[in-house]
Amino acid sequence: MRTMAVIGTGLIGTSVALAVSRRGVTVYLSDRDPAAARTAAALGAGFVRTPAEPVDLAVLAVPPSQVGAVLAEAQGRRLADSYTDVASVKAEPERAALSHAPDPDRYVGGHPLAGRERSGPLAARADLFTGRNWVLTPSPLTSDETFDQALELVALCGAVPVVMGSKDHDAAVAVTSHVPHLMASLMAARLREGPADLPRLAGQGLRDATRIAGGDSRLWGDILQANAPAIAGVLRDLHRDLSRLVPALDALAAPGGRERDLGMRTLVDLLDRGISGLAEIPDTRSGASPEDLCVRVAVPDRPGELARLLAAVADFGIAADDARVEEARPDGDAHGAGFAVRFTVPPRTADRLVAVLGAGGWDVVRDATVAVTRPGRSPA
Amino acid sequence: MRTMAVIGTGLIGTSVALAVSRRGVTVYLSDRDPAAARTAAALGAGFVRTPAEPVDLAVLAVPPSQVGAVLAEAQGRRLADSYTDVASVKAEPERAALSHAPDPDRYVGGHPLAGRERSGPLAARADLFTGRNWVLTPSPLTSDETFDQALELVALCGAVPVVMGSKDHDAAVAVTSHVPHLMASLMAARLREGPADLPRLAGQGLRDATRIAGGDSRLWGDILQANAPAIAGVLRDLHRDLSRLVPALDALAAPGGRERDLGMRTLVDLLDRGISGLAEIPDTRSGASPEDLCVRVAVPDRPGELARLLAAVADFGIAADDARVEEARPDGDAHGAGFAVRFTVPPRTADRLVAVLGAGGWDVVRDATVAVTRPGRSPA
């Protein structure tokens, strides 16, 4: 890929342009707001110029409802050999491409799963897509060449391609994005009602739960409209869930008895299903690696000893809540009363941790159990 | 305040004990799980001992449904002069105190608005409450002395007291905490249904929107049960909202016409109400201070110039999205075509920024408009 056009230099379009410009691609920028395109160019995202000959790939970074028209217009003037978009719904743009575009085989739908609360070119970042999933939804007509160009774009942006059908994509984002947005809006709207001091009770939980309700309401209206059938289905499910949950809460508010027990069971069952649903969300933070080793430290049962230990391990980047109290030794042992604390750390850290804590007078062991399950492992 | 008892050494109880211990208060710790109390003591939160004489204040850090019983028991053995709790619902503990406790005038309800996703004493932090709101809900019987002791506790923890009635508190937390938790659970539960690739479409928005669905389901069941009437009321409102929203989405999914326009209006109206509700949530991040000054920099209209400017201001802790494009100058002026970028910064930074950027060849001015609105202001 040598040349690319980006139509629409908002957050996503400018970030794409920045990412591929850094990889040596020449990018031609345009936007219906000329100032936005010039801002993107001044950031180093490319040039505000019409290419003299067709570019390899055009990226349409416009709202979902405009993808079809912009695609038809761009293909009409032979802007590029291949075309993709970055809209967060995919069935409607695909339908528009198949029914109106001059060369539907030259288009593949795309949706990078990245964003920020802020919009516009100044919020753009070249690394916005690094490590993120980027869905591609080839239609039955999409040519191999166009699909390959889109895959190269994803690779240039450092993202991970996920190939899905456009309808499956839209059913999934209804659950993962659109309905959560609407529910956040419904909850945030309630903050204007109720007691005067209500907003002072807002904590981080509410802030997190409602943050996605922000953003441009017309752009979001456009996105939600383009996926209205899938969203309506999920909202119907939630409506039905609430029809069950309200009587359960009513029962819990009542004096007691069997109905109250049933209400509590309904409630805890819902909470448990929510917790197991959370486990489906891939965690972007790195968890414990299978290479990790355990280090166990005995802590004397005196005030401040655990705090002293945690201060000592803080140098290794280990936080207090990375520690696990392994066993209580209420009756004491050779070392007197106390308990053991376990840290799970990478092998290299384990060796240094054992050495430093040992030198500091702590009773510390590398966990034998873990070592035994990894025969032949030599300390790093 | 010289002495305090903390009953329940989980996250909140241990954090309270750590905070007041650092301020010189002697803290006596207890928990129905002796290992938890000993862990808290080893962190430096206090002593696992029964005080020889009544302490000044006992903090009951137990689940809401247990506050009444624990209060009655503690008052029965004269553990303290005054009592408060930290449960996240307040009407039910108050009712229990007024009807069962030996000295209801010696109790005032409390609810610090702080927490973490992790629980238990090892997740505790002495600064957990710093700058956070801490609601106190005195009953008609609460004595001035007890209320003052609770206010001193709040101050020792570095928190900000908010005084409310217990019923108003519960109506507010239904909106700000309990219903968002339940909605997050309902949405997270749906992640187990739908297309197989669905979790790969989960982004940061979904992660934030559902995070509060985590946590111990039995503890949360207990919390929600204690506030069931207020929660049921809010859920009824949401149920009604959904009854309106589903037809609006259905209309948007239909071919077009007047109903579709009405559907879009309903949708955008909801989104706008959500956005205005978000504005009610106080932002913990420091926003622009009224002391701040504007610095305007002219940017030549050449690729990479804005990136060069943003790199230059990064040393001052100014991020790209702190910049605002102020005016486009498509026709150019004395400095040629380009635009201006505005940064809002503290006065001290403004002076250094102007000096450094000026020395770097940038065309930079401190904003006269802002200076004029602050007559008599001398540069720091």
mmCIF file of C-alpha atoms in Angstrom, chain B residues 22-152:
data_model
loop_
_atom_site.group_PDB
_atom_site.id
_atom_site.type_symbol
_atom_site.label_atom_id
_atom_site.label_comp_id
_atom_site.label_asym_id
_atom_site.label_seq_id
_atom_site.Cartn_x
_atom_site.Cartn_y
_atom_site.Cartn_z
ATOM 1 C CA ARG B 22 -2.395 7.855 61.128
ATOM 2 C CA ARG B 23 -4.003 10.821 62.860
ATOM 3 C CA GLY B 24 -3.066 9.430 66.297
ATOM 4 C CA VAL B 25 -6.323 7.725 67.246
ATOM 5 C CA THR B 26 -6.026 4.360 69.034
ATOM 6 C CA VAL B 27 -8.185 1.869 67.151
ATOM 7 C CA TYR B 28 -9.579 -1.428 68.423
ATOM 8 C CA LEU B 29 -10.383 -3.858 65.618
ATOM 9 C CA SER B 30 -12.764 -6.787 65.469
ATOM 10 C CA ASP B 31 -14.334 -8.957 62.797
ATOM 11 C CA ARG B 32 -16.350 -12.143 62.875
ATOM 12 C CA ASP B 33 -13.427 -13.581 60.854
ATOM 13 C CA PRO B 34 -10.467 -13.251 63.274
ATOM 14 C CA ALA B 35 -7.966 -13.580 60.385
ATOM 15 C CA ALA B 36 -9.417 -10.467 58.729
ATOM 16 C CA ALA B 37 -9.006 -8.441 61.925
ATOM 17 C CA ARG B 38 -5.423 -9.688 62.326
ATOM 18 C CA THR B 39 -4.639 -8.808 58.712
ATOM 19 C CA ALA B 40 -5.931 -5.276 59.325
ATOM 20 C CA ALA B 41 -3.816 -4.992 62.473
ATOM 21 C CA ALA B 42 -0.722 -6.203 60.607
ATOM 22 C CA LEU B 43 -1.344 -3.404 58.093
ATOM 23 C CA GLY B 44 -1.085 -0.939 60.952
ATOM 24 C CA ALA B 45 -4.825 -0.278 61.251
ATOM 25 C CA GLY B 46 -4.952 -0.853 65.016
ATOM 26 C CA PHE B 47 -5.096 -3.557 67.664
ATOM 27 C CA VAL B 48 -7.130 -6.757 67.890
ATOM 28 C CA ARG B 49 -8.186 -6.195 71.478
ATOM 29 C CA THR B 50 -11.334 -5.362 73.398
ATOM 30 C CA PRO B 51 -10.968 -1.855 74.861
ATOM 31 C CA ALA B 52 -10.863 -1.729 78.670
ATOM 32 C CA GLU B 53 -13.267 1.246 78.779
ATOM 33 C CA PRO B 54 -15.764 2.710 76.296
ATOM 34 C CA VAL B 55 -14.092 4.255 73.227
ATOM 35 C CA ASP B 56 -15.163 7.660 71.916
ATOM 36 C CA LEU B 57 -16.735 6.294 68.735
ATOM 37 C CA ALA B 58 -17.535 2.860 67.335
ATOM 38 C CA VAL B 59 -17.727 2.463 63.559
ATOM 39 C CA LEU B 60 -19.921 -0.434 62.444
ATOM 40 C CA ALA B 61 -18.563 -1.551 59.073
ATOM 41 C CA VAL B 62 -20.957 -4.459 58.527
ATOM 42 C CA PRO B 63 -23.591 -5.198 55.855
ATOM 43 C CA PRO B 64 -26.764 -3.058 56.068
ATOM 44 C CA SER B 65 -28.999 -5.839 57.389
ATOM 45 C CA GLN B 66 -26.630 -6.431 60.333
ATOM 46 C CA VAL B 67 -26.243 -2.827 61.491
ATOM 47 C CA GLY B 68 -29.269 -2.966 63.808
ATOM 48 C CA ALA B 69 -28.240 -6.181 65.578
ATOM 49 C CA VAL B 70 -24.548 -5.235 65.859
ATOM 50 C CA LEU B 71 -25.503 -1.789 67.217
ATOM 51 C CA ALA B 72 -27.807 -3.270 69.855
ATOM 52 C CA GLU B 73 -25.153 -5.773 70.896
ATOM 53 C CA ALA B 74 -22.374 -3.149 71.073
ATOM 54 C CA GLN B 75 -24.505 -0.677 73.016
ATOM 55 C CA GLY B 76 -25.537 -3.510 75.344
ATOM 56 C CA ARG B 77 -21.898 -3.997 76.375
ATOM 57 C CA ARG B 78 -21.148 -0.215 76.375
ATOM 58 C CA LEU B 79 -18.442 -0.462 73.736
ATOM 59 C CA ALA B 80 -18.502 3.270 72.909
ATOM 60 C CA ASP B 81 -19.939 6.676 73.749
ATOM 61 C CA SER B 82 -21.175 7.167 70.185
ATOM 62 C CA TYR B 83 -21.877 4.936 67.198
ATOM 63 C CA THR B 84 -22.024 5.298 63.460
ATOM 64 C CA ASP B 85 -22.101 2.905 60.526
ATOM 65 C CA VAL B 86 -20.885 2.971 56.927
ATOM 66 C CA ALA B 87 -23.674 1.022 55.206
ATOM 67 C CA SER B 88 -24.764 2.224 51.774
ATOM 68 C CA VAL B 89 -28.444 2.310 52.744
ATOM 69 C CA LYS B 90 -29.659 4.373 55.671
ATOM 70 C CA ALA B 91 -33.431 4.161 56.312
ATOM 71 C CA GLU B 92 -33.438 0.499 57.363
ATOM 72 C CA PRO B 93 -30.476 0.805 59.813
ATOM 73 C CA GLU B 94 -32.087 3.939 61.268
ATOM 74 C CA ARG B 95 -35.403 2.134 61.690
ATOM 75 C CA ALA B 96 -33.595 -0.760 63.425
ATOM 76 C CA ALA B 97 -31.666 1.648 65.684
ATOM 77 C CA LEU B 98 -34.793 3.551 66.702
ATOM 78 C CA SER B 99 -36.770 0.393 67.454
ATOM 79 C CA HIS B 100 -34.170 -1.975 68.969
ATOM 80 C CA ALA B 101 -31.028 -0.146 70.133
ATOM 81 C CA PRO B 102 -30.689 0.640 73.877
ATOM 82 C CA ASP B 103 -29.452 4.213 73.162
ATOM 83 C CA PRO B 104 -30.792 5.403 69.786
ATOM 84 C CA ASP B 105 -29.671 8.971 70.587
ATOM 85 C CA ARG B 106 -26.074 7.711 70.514
ATOM 86 C CA TYR B 107 -26.285 6.573 66.867
ATOM 87 C CA VAL B 108 -25.981 8.510 63.622
ATOM 88 C CA GLY B 109 -26.078 6.837 60.210
ATOM 89 C CA GLY B 110 -23.175 7.346 57.841
ATOM 90 C CA HIS B 111 -22.247 6.453 54.268
ATOM 91 C CA PRO B 112 -18.815 7.309 52.873
ATOM 92 C CA LEU B 113 -18.973 7.506 49.060
ATOM 93 C CA ALA B 114 -15.849 5.559 48.394
ATOM 94 C CA GLY B 115 -15.078 2.036 47.403
ATOM 95 C CA ARG B 116 -12.967 -0.143 45.205
ATOM 96 C CA GLU B 117 -13.702 -3.126 43.016
ATOM 97 C CA ARG B 118 -11.663 -5.271 45.354
ATOM 98 C CA SER B 119 -12.771 -6.100 48.841
ATOM 99 C CA GLY B 120 -11.161 -7.223 52.088
ATOM 100 C CA PRO B 121 -8.568 -5.591 54.348
ATOM 101 C CA LEU B 122 -5.687 -5.938 51.875
ATOM 102 C CA ALA B 123 -7.477 -3.628 49.437
ATOM 103 C CA ALA B 124 -7.756 -0.946 52.156
ATOM 104 C CA ARG B 125 -6.103 2.432 51.773
ATOM 105 C CA ALA B 126 -5.688 5.217 54.321
ATOM 106 C CA ASP B 127 -6.533 7.771 51.624
ATOM 107 C CA LEU B 128 -9.659 5.993 50.377
ATOM 108 C CA PHE B 129 -11.920 8.812 51.608
ATOM 109 C CA THR B 130 -9.746 11.821 50.836
ATOM 110 C CA GLY B 131 -11.895 14.483 49.189
ATOM 111 C CA ARG B 132 -14.902 12.143 48.951
ATOM 112 C CA ASN B 133 -18.383 12.964 50.169
ATOM 113 C CA TRP B 134 -19.474 11.219 53.368
ATOM 114 C CA VAL B 135 -23.210 11.345 54.019
ATOM 115 C CA LEU B 136 -24.454 11.597 57.609
ATOM 116 C CA THR B 137 -28.138 10.963 58.313
ATOM 117 C CA PRO B 138 -28.950 12.091 61.876
ATOM 118 C CA SER B 139 -32.317 10.843 63.132
ATOM 119 C CA PRO B 140 -34.614 13.104 65.185
ATOM 120 C CA LEU B 141 -33.119 11.434 68.277
ATOM 121 C CA THR B 142 -29.407 11.737 67.430
ATOM 122 C CA SER B 143 -27.597 13.761 70.103
ATOM 123 C CA ASP B 144 -25.392 16.730 69.211
ATOM 124 C CA GLU B 145 -22.411 15.018 70.828
ATOM 125 C CA THR B 146 -22.799 11.900 68.674
ATOM 126 C CA PHE B 147 -23.294 13.977 65.538
ATOM 127 C CA ASP B 148 -20.114 15.940 66.372
ATOM 128 C CA GLN B 149 -18.130 12.722 66.885
ATOM 129 C CA ALA B 150 -19.228 11.526 63.437
ATOM 130 C CA LEU B 151 -18.270 14.870 61.900
ATOM 131 C CA GLU B 152 -14.825 14.516 63.502
#
